[in-house]
Coordinates of C-alpha atoms and ligand atoms in Angstrom, one line a residue:
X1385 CA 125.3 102.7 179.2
X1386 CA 124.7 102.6 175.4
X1387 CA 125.9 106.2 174.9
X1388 CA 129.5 104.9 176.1
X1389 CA 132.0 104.1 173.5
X1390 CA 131.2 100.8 172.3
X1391 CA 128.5 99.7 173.0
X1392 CA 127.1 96.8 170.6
X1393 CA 123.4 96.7 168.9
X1394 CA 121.4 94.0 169.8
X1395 CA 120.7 91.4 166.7
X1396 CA 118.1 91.2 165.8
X1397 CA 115.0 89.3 163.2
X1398 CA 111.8 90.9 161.8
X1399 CA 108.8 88.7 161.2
X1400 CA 106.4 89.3 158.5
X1401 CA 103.5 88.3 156.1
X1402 CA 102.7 91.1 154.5
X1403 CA 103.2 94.8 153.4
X1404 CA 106.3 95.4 155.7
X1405 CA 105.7 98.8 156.7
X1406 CA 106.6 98.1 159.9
X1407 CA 109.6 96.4 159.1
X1408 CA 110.8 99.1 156.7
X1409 CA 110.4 101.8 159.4
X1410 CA 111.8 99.1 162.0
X1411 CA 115.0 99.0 159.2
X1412 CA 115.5 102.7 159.5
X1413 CA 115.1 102.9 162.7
X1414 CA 118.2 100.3 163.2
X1415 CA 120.4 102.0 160.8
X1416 CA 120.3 105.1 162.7
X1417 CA 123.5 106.0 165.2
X1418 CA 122.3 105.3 168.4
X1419 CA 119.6 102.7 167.4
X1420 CA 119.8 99.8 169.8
X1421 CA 119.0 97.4 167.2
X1422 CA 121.0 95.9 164.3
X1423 CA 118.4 94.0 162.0
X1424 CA 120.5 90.8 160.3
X1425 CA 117.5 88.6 159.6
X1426 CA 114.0 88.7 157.8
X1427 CA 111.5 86.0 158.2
X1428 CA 108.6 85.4 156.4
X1429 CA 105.6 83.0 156.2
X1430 CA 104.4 83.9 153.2
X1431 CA 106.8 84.4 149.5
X1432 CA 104.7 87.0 148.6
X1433 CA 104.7 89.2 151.1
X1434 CA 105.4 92.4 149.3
X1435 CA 107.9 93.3 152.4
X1436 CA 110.0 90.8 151.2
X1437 CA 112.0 93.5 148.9
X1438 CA 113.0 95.1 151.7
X1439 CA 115.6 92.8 152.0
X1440 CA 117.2 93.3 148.6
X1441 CA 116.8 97.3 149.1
X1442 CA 118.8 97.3 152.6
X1443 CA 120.6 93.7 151.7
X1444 CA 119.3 91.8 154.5
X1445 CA 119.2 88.1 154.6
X1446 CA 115.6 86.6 154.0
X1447 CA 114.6 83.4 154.9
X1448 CA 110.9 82.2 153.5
X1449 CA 109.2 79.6 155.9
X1450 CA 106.0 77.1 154.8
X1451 CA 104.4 77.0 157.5
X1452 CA 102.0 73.7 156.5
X1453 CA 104.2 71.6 158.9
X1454 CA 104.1 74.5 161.8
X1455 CA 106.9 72.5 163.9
X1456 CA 109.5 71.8 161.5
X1457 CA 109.3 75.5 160.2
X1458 CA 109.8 76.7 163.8
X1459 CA 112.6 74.3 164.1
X1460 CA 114.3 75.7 160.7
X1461 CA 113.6 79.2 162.1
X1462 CA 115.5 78.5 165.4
X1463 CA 118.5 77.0 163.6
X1464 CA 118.5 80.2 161.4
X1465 CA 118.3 82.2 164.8
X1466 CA 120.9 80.7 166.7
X1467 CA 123.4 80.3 163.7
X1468 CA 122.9 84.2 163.1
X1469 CA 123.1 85.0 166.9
X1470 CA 119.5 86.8 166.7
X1471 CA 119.0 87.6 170.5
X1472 CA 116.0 90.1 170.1
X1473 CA 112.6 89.6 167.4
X1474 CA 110.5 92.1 166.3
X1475 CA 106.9 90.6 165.1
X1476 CA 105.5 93.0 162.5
X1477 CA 102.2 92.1 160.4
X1478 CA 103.1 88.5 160.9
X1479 CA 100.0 86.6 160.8
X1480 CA 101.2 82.8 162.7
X1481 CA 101.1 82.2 165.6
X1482 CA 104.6 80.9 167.2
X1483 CA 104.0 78.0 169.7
X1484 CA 104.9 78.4 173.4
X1485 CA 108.2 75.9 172.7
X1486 CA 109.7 78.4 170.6
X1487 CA 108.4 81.1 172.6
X1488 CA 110.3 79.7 175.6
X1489 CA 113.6 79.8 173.9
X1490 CA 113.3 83.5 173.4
X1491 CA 111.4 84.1 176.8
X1492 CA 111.0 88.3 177.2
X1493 CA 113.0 88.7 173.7
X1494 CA 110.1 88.8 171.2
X1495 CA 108.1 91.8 171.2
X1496 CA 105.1 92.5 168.8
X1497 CA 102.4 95.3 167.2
X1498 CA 98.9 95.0 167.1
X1499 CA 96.0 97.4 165.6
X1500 CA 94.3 98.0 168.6
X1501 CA 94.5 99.4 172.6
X1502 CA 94.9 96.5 174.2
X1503 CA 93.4 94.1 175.7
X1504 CA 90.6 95.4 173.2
X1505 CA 90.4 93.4 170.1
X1506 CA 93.1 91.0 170.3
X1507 CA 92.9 89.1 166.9
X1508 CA 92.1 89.0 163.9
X1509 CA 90.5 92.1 161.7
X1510 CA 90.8 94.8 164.5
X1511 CA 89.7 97.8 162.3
X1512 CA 86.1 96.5 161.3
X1513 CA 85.3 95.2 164.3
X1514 CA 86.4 98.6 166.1
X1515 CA 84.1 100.5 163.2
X1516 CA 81.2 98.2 163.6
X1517 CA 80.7 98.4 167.6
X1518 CA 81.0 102.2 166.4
X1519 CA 84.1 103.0 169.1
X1520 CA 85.4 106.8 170.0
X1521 CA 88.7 105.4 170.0
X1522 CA 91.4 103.1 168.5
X1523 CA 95.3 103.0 168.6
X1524 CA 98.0 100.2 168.7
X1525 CA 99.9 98.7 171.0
X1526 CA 103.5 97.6 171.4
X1527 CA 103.9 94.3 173.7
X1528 CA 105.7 91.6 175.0
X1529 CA 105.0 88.1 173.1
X1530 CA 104.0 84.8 175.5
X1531 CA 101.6 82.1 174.7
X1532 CA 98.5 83.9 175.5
X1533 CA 97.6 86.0 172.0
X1534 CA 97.7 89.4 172.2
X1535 CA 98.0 89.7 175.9
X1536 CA 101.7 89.7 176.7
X1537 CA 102.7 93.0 179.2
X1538 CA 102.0 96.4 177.5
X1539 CA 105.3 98.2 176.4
X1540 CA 103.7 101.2 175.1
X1541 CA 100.6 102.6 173.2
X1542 CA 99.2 105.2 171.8
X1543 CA 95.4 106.7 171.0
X1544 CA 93.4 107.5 167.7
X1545 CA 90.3 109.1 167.7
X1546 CA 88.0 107.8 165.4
X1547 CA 86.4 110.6 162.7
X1548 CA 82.5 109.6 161.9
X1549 CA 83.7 109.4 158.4
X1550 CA 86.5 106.8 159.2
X1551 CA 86.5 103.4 157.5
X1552 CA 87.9 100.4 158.4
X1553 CA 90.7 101.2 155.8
X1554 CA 90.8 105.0 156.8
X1555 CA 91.4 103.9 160.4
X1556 CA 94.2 101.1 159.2
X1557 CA 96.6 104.3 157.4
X1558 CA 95.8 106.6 160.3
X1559 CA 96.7 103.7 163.0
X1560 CA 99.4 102.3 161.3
X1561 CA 101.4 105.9 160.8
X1562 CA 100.9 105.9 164.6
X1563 CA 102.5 102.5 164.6
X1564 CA 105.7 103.9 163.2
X1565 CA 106.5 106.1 165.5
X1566 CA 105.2 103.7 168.9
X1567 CA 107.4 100.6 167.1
X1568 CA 111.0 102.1 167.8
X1569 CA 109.9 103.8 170.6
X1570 CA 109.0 101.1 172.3
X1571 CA 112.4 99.5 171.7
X1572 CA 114.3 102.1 173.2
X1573 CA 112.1 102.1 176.3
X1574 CA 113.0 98.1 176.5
X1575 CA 116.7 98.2 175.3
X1576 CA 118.1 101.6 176.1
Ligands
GAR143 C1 100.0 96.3 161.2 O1 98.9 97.2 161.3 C2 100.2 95.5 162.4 O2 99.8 96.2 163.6 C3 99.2 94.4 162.1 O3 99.4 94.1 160.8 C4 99.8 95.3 160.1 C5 101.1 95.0 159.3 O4 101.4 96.1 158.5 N1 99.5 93.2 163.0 C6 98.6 92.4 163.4 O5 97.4 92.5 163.1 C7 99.1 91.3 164.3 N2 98.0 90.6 164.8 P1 102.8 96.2 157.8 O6 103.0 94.9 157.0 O7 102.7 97.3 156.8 O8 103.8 96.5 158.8

């Protein structure tokens, strides 16, 4: 359908906290031809989040949430989202977790990435924990946001074998170059 003369790309919003690797790949990606994605929003939690740039680099509006009050800056987000006619959100590196109110309003749109082959190691620090129980494998995982963390249906993943000599921060660069290719992929399987 999408390779007919036309067609529109989905709009969509990147959350972040952090580096925004993911999101700079994810922007990319979106710019390409044929990408079914148009990326017109950035959110963040956090001001500092070094990602943040990429929104002067590829002039894409930011918006910077605090998320002390966790309910009004899910209410601001939604206003942003529907006045910008976001219908499809990326999560990438970004470390709050949205409440099952605002999850509903974007029920099957909101996909995320996490460190690890699901369901192993949902949560927080993935990589040490994975080193520490000394595993043969890691990888990430591409998959559908509800209000159950980390355990929303599986869109795609991909393996990593673990080296003897892999750290926690070794396995982070290998996993997350991994990520990059999995993130878009992913997106087409969904959207195309
Ligand atoms: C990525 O490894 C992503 O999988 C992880 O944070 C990193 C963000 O990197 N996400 C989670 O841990 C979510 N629970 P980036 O800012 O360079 O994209």
């Amino acid at each position: 359908m999408r390779k007919l003369i036309g067609f529109k790309k989905t709009r969509s919003a990147v959350f972040i906290s952090g580096t925004g690797s993911n999101l700079k790949n994810l922007i990319k990606f979106s710019n390409k031809k044929n990408s079914p994605i148009s990326i017109k929003l950035i959110i963040s939690n956090n001001k500092k989040a070094k990602g943040l740039k990429y929104s002067n680099q590829y002039k894409i509006k930011k918006k910077i949430l605090n998320f002390k009050n966790h309910k009004t800056a899910e209410k601001k987000i939604l206003k942003i989202l529907f006045k910008k006619k976001i219908n499809f959100i990326c999560l990438a590196g970004f470390m709050k977790i949205l409440s099952k109110n605002f999850i509903k309003k974007f029920k099957g749109k909101i996909i995320n990435i996490h460190p690890s082959l699901l369901p192993k190691y949902k949560g927080l620090n993935t990589h040490v924990r994975v080193i520490k129980n000394k595993e043969k494998f890691s990888g990430c995982t591409v998959h559908f946001v509800t209000s159950k963390l980390d355990a929303g249906k599986i869109i795609m993943q991909k393996k990593v074998k673990i080296a003897a000599k892999d750290s926690a921060f070794s396995l982070k660069k290998k996993i997350l170059k991994k990520e990059h290719i999995i993130y878009p992929a992913a997106i087409r399987k969904i959207l195309n």
